JSON list of C-alpha atoms in Angstrom, two decimals:
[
{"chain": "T", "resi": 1, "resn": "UNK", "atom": "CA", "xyz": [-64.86, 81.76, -20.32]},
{"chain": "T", "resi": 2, "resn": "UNK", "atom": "CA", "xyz": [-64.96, 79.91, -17.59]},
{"chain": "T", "resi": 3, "resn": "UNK", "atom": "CA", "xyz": [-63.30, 76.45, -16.90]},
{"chain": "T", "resi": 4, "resn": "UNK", "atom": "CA", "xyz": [-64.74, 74.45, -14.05]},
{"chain": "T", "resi": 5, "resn": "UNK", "atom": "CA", "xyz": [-63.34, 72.38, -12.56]},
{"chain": "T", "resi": 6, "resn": "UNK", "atom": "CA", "xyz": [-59.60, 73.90, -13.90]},
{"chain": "T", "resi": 7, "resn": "UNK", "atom": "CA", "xyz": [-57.49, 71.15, -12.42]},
{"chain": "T", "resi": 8, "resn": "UNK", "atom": "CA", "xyz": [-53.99, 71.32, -13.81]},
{"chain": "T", "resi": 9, "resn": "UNK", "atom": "CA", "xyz": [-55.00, 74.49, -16.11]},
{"chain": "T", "resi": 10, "resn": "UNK", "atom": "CA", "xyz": [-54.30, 72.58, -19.52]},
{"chain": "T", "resi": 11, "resn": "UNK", "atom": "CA", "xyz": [-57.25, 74.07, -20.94]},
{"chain": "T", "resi": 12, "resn": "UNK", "atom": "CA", "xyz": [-56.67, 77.69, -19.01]},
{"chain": "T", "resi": 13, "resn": "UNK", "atom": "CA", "xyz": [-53.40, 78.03, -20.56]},
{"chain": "T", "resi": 14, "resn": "UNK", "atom": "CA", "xyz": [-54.93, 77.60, -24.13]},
{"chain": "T", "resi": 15, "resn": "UNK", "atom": "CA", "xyz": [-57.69, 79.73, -23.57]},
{"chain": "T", "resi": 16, "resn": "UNK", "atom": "CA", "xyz": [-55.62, 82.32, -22.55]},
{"chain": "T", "resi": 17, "resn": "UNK", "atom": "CA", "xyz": [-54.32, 83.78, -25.54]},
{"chain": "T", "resi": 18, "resn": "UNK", "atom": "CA", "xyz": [-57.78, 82.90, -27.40]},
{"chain": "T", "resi": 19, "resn": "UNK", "atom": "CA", "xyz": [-60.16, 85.09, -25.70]},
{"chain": "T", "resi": 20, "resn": "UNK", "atom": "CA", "xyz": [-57.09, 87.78, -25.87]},
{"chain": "T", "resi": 21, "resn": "UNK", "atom": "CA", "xyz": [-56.56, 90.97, -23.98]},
{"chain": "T", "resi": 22, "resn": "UNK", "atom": "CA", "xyz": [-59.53, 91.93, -23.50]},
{"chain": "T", "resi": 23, "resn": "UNK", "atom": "CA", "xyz": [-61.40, 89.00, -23.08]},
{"chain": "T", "resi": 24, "resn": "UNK", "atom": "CA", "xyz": [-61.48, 86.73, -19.28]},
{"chain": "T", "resi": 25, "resn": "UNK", "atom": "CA", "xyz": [-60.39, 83.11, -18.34]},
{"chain": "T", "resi": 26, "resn": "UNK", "atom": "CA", "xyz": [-61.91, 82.26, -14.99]},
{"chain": "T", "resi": 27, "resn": "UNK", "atom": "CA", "xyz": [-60.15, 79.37, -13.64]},
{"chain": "T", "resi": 28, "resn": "UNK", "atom": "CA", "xyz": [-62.79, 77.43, -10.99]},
{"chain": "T", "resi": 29, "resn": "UNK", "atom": "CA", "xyz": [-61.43, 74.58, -8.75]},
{"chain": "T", "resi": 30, "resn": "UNK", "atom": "CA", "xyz": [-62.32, 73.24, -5.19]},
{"chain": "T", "resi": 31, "resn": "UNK", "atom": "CA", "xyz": [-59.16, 71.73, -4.43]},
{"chain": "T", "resi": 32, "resn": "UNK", "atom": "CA", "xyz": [-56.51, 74.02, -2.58]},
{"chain": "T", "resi": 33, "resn": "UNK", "atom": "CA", "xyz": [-53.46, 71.72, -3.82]},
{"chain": "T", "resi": 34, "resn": "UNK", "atom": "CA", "xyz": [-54.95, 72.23, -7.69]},
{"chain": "T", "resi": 35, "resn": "UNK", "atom": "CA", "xyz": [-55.73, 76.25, -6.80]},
{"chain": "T", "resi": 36, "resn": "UNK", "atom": "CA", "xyz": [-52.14, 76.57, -5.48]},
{"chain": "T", "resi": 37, "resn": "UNK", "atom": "CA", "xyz": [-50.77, 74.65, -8.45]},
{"chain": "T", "resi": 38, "resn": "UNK", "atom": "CA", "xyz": [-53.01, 76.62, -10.75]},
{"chain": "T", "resi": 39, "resn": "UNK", "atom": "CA", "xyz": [-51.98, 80.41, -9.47]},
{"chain": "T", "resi": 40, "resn": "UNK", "atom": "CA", "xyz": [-48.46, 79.59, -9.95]},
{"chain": "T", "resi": 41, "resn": "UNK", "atom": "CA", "xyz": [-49.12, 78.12, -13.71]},
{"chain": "T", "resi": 42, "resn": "UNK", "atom": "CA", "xyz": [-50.89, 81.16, -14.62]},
{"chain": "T", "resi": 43, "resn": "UNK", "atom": "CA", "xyz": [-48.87, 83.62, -13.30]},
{"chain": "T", "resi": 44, "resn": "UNK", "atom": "CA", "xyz": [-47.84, 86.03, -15.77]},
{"chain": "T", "resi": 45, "resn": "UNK", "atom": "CA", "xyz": [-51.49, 85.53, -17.75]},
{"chain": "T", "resi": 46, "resn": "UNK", "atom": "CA", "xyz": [-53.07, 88.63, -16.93]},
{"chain": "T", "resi": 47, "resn": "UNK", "atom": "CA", "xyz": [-56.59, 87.80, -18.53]},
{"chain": "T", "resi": 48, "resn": "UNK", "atom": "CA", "xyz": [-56.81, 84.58, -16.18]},
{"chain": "T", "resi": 49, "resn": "UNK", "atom": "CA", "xyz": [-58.08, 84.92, -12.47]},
{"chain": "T", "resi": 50, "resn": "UNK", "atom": "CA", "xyz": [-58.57, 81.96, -10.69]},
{"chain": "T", "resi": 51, "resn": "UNK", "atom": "CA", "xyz": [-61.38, 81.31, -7.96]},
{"chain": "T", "resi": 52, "resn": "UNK", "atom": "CA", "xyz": [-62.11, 78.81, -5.51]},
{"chain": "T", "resi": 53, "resn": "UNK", "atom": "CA", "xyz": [-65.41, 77.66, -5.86]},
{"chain": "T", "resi": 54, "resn": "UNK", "atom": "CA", "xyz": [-66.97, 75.26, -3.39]},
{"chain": "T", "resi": 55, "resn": "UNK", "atom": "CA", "xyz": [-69.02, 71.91, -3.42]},
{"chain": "T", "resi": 56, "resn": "UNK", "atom": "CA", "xyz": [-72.43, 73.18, -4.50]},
{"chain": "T", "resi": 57, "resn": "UNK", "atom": "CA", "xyz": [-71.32, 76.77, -6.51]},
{"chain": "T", "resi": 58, "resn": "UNK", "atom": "CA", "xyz": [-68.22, 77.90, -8.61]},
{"chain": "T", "resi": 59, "resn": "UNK", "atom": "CA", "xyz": [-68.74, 81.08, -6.69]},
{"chain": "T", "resi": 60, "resn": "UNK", "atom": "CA", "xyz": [-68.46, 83.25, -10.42]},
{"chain": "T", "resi": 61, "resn": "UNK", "atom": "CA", "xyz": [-69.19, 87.13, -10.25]},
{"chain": "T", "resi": 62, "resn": "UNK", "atom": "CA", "xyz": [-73.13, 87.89, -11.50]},
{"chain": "T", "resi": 63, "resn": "UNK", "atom": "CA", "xyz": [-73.29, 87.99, -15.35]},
{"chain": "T", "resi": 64, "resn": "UNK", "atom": "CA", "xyz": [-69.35, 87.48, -15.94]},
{"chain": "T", "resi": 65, "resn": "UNK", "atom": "CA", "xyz": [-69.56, 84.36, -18.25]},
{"chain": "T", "resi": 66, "resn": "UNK", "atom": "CA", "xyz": [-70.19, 83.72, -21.87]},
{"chain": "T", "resi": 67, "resn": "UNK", "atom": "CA", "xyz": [-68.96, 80.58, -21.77]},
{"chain": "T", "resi": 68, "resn": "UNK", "atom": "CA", "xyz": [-68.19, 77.98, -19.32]},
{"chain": "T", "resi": 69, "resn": "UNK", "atom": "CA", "xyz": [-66.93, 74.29, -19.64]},
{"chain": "T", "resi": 70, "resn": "UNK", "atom": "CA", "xyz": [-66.59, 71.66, -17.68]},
{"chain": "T", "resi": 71, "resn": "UNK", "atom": "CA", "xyz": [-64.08, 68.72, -18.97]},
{"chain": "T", "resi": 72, "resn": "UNK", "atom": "CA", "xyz": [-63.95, 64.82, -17.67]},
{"chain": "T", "resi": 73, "resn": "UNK", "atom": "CA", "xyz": [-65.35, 66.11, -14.40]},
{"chain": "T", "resi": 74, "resn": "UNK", "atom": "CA", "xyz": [-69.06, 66.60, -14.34]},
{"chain": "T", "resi": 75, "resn": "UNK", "atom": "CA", "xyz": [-69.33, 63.23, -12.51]},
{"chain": "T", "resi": 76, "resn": "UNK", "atom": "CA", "xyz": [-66.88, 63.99, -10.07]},
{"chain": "T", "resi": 77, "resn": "UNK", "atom": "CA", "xyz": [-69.46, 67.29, -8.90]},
{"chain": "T", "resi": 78, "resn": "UNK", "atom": "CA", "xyz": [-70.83, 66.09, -5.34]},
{"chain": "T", "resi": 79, "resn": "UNK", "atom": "CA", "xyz": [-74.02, 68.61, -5.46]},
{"chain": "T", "resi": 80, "resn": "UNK", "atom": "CA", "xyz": [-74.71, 68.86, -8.91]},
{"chain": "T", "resi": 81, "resn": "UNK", "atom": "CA", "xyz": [-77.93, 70.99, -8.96]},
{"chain": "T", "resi": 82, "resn": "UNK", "atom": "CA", "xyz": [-76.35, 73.30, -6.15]},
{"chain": "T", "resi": 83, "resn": "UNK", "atom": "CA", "xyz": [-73.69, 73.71, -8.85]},
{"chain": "T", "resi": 84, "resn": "UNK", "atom": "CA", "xyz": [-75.67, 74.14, -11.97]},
{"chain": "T", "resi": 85, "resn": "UNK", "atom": "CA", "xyz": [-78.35, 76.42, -9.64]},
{"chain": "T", "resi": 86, "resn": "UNK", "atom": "CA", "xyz": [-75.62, 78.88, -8.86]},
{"chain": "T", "resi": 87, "resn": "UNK", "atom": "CA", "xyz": [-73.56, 78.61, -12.24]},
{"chain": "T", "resi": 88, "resn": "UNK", "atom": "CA", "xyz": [-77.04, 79.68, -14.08]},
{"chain": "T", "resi": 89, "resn": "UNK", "atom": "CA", "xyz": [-76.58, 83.73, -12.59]},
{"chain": "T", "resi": 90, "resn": "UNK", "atom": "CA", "xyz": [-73.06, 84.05, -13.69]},
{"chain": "T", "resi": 91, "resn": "UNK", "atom": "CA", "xyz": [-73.83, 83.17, -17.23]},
{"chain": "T", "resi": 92, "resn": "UNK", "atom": "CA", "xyz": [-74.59, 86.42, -19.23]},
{"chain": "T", "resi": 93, "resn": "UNK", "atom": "CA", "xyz": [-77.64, 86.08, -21.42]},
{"chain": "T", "resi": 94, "resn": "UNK", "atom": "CA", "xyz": [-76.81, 83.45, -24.34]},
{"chain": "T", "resi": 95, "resn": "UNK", "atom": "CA", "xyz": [-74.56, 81.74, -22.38]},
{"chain": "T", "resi": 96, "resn": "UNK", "atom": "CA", "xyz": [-73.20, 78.32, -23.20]},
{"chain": "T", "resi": 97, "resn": "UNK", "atom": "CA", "xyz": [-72.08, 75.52, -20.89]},
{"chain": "T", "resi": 98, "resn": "UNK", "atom": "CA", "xyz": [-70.00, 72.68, -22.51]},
{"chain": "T", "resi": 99, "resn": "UNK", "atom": "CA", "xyz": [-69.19, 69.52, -20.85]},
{"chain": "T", "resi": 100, "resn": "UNK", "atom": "CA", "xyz": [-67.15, 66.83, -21.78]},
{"chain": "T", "resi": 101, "resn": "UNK", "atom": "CA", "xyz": [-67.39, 63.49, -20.48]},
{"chain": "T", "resi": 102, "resn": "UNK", "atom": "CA", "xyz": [-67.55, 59.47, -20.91]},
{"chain": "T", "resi": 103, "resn": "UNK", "atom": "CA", "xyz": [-70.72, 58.05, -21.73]},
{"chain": "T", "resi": 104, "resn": "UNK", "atom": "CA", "xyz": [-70.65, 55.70, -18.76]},
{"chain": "T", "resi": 105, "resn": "UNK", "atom": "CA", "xyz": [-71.56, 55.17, -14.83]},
{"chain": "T", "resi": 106, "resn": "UNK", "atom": "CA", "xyz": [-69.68, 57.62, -12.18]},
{"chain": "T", "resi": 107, "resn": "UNK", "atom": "CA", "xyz": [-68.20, 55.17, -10.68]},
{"chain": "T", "resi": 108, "resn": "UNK", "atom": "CA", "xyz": [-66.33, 55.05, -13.86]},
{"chain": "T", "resi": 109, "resn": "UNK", "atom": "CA", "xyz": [-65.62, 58.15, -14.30]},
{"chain": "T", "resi": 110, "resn": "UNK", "atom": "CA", "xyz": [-68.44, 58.87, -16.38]},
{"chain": "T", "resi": 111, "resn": "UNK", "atom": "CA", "xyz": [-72.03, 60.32, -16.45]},
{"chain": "T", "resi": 112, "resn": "UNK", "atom": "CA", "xyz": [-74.57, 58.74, -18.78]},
{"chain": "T", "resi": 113, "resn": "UNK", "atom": "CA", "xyz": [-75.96, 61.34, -21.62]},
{"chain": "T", "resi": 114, "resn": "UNK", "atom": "CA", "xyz": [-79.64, 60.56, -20.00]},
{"chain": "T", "resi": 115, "resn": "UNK", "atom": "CA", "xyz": [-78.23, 61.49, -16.57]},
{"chain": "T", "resi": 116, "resn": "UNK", "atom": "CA", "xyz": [-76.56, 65.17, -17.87]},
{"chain": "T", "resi": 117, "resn": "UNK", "atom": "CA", "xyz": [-79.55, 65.51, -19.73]},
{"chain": "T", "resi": 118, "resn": "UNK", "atom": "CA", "xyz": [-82.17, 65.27, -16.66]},
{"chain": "T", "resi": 119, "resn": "UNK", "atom": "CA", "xyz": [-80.15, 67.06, -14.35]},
{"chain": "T", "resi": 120, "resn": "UNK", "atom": "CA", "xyz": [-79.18, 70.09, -16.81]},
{"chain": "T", "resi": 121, "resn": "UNK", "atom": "CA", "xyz": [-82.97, 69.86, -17.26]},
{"chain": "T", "resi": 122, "resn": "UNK", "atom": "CA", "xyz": [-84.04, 70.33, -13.97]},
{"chain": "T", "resi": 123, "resn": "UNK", "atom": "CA", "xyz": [-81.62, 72.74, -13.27]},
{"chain": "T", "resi": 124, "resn": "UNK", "atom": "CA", "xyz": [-83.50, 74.96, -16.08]},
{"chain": "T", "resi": 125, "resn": "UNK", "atom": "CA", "xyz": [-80.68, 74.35, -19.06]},
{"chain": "T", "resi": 126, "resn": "UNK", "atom": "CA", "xyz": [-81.56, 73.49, -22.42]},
{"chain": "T", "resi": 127, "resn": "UNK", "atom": "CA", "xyz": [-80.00, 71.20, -24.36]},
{"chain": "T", "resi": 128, "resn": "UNK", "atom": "CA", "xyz": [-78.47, 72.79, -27.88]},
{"chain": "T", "resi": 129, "resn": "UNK", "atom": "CA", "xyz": [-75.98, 70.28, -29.50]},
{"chain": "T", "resi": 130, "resn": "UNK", "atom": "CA", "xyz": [-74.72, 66.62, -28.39]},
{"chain": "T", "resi": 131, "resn": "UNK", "atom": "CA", "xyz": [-71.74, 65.40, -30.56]},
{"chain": "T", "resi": 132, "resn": "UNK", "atom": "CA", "xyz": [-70.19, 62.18, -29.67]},
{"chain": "T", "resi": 133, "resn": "UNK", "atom": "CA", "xyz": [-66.14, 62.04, -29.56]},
{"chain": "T", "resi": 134, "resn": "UNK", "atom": "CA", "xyz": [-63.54, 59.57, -29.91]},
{"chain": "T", "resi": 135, "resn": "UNK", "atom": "CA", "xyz": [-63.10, 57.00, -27.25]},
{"chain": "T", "resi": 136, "resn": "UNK", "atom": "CA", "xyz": [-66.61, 56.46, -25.81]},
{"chain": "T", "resi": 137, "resn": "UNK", "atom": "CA", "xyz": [-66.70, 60.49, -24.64]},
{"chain": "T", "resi": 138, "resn": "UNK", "atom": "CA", "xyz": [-69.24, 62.70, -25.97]},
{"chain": "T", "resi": 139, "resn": "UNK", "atom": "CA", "xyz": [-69.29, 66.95, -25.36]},
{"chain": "T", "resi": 140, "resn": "UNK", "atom": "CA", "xyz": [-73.11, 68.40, -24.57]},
{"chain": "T", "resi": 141, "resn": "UNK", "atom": "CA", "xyz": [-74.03, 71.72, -25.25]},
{"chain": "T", "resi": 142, "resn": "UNK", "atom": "CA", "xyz": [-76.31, 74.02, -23.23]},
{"chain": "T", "resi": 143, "resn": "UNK", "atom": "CA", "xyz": [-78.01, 76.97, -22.75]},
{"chain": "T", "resi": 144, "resn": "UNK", "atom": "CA", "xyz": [-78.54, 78.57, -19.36]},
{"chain": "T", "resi": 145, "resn": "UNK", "atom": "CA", "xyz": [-81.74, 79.32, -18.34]},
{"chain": "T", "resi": 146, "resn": "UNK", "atom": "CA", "xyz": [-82.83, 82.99, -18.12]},
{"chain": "T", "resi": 147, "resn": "UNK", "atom": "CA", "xyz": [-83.69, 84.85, -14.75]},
{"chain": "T", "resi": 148, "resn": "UNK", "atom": "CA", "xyz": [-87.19, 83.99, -14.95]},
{"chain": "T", "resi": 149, "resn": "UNK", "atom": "CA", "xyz": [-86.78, 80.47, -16.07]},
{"chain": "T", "resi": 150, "resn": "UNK", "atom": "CA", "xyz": [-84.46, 79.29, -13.05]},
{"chain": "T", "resi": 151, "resn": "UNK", "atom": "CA", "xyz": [-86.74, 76.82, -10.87]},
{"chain": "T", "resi": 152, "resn": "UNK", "atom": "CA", "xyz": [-86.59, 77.23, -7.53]},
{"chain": "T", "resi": 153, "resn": "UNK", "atom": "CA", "xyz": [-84.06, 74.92, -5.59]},
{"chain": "T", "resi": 154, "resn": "UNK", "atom": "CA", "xyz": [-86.53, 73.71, -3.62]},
{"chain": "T", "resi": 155, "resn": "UNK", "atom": "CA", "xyz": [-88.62, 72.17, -6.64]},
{"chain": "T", "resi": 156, "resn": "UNK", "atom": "CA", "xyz": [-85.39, 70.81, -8.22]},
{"chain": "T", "resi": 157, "resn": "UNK", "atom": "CA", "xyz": [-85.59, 67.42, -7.67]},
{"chain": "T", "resi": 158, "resn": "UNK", "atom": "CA", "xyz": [-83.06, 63.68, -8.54]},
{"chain": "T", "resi": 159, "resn": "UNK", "atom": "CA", "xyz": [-83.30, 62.24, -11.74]},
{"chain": "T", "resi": 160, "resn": "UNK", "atom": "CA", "xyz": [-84.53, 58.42, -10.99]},
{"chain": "T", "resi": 161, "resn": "UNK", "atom": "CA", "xyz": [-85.33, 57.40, -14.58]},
{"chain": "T", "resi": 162, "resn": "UNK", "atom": "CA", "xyz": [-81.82, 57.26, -16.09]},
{"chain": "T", "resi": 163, "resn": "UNK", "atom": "CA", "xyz": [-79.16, 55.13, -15.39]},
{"chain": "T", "resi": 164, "resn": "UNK", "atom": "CA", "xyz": [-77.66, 54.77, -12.19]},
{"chain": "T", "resi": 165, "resn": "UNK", "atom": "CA", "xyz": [-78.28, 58.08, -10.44]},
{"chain": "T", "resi": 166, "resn": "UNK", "atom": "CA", "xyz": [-76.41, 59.40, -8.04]}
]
């Protein structure tokens, strides 16, 4: 699993011991003072690696994810089709992403469902489940494109049609 955007590591720590022993907990930030904070928090874990990703990629190993999630901080991505572009080849075949966030503008810390949904989109994910949460936040499932369905960057383009792009 990966967590992107890890921040503190609150959900690191309890994915930990659920994918056990065997299983992986990739922590992703961009920010050195949350990476530094982050490798002394899960010190000791031994199924938990943390990597610093950049801007426009999480910078994940080819086919290493089943599942990823990113929590109250898909608005906060600068270069979100650079991000979902190069997320798409560490998923392993099935693979899930799961985002959490407020159904409102950035600017409020939030990204409007028909915003996620046209970006995801034209970044080659399908959608798989929307549930709406407590609070105004809502958590979107979806699947990552295939090899042969991941468009070209170049023919990735903004979503204009939903509110307030970015």
């Amino acid at each position: 699993v990966a967590d992107i955007g890890a921040g503190s590591g609150y959900y690191v720590v309890r994915l930990s011991p659920r994918v056990g022993p065997d299983g992986k907990v990739l922590a992703e930030d961009v920010t050195p003072a949350y990476l530094a904070s982050l490798e002394r928090r899960v010190k000791g874990l031994d199924n938990v690696t943390v990597v610093r990703g950049e801007a426009h990629d999480p910078r994940l190993p080819p086919s290493s994810v089943d599942a990823a999630i990113l929590v109250h901080m898909y608005h906060e991505i600068a270069q979100p089709f650079g991000l979902l572009h190069n997320l798409a080849p560490a998923m392993r075949p099935g693979g899930r992403v799961g985002i959490v966030d407020a159904d409102d503008i950035p600017s409020r810390h939030g990204t409007p469902p028909a915003l996620l949904r046209c970006e995801l989109a034209a970044a080659g994910y399908r959608e798989t489940g929307f549930h709406p949460l407590k609070g105004g936040a809502y958590l979107a499932v979806f699947a990552a494109p295939a090899p042969e369905d991941r468009p070209r960057p170049e023919t990735i383009r903004p979503c204009r049609d939903t509110a307030t792009p970015r």
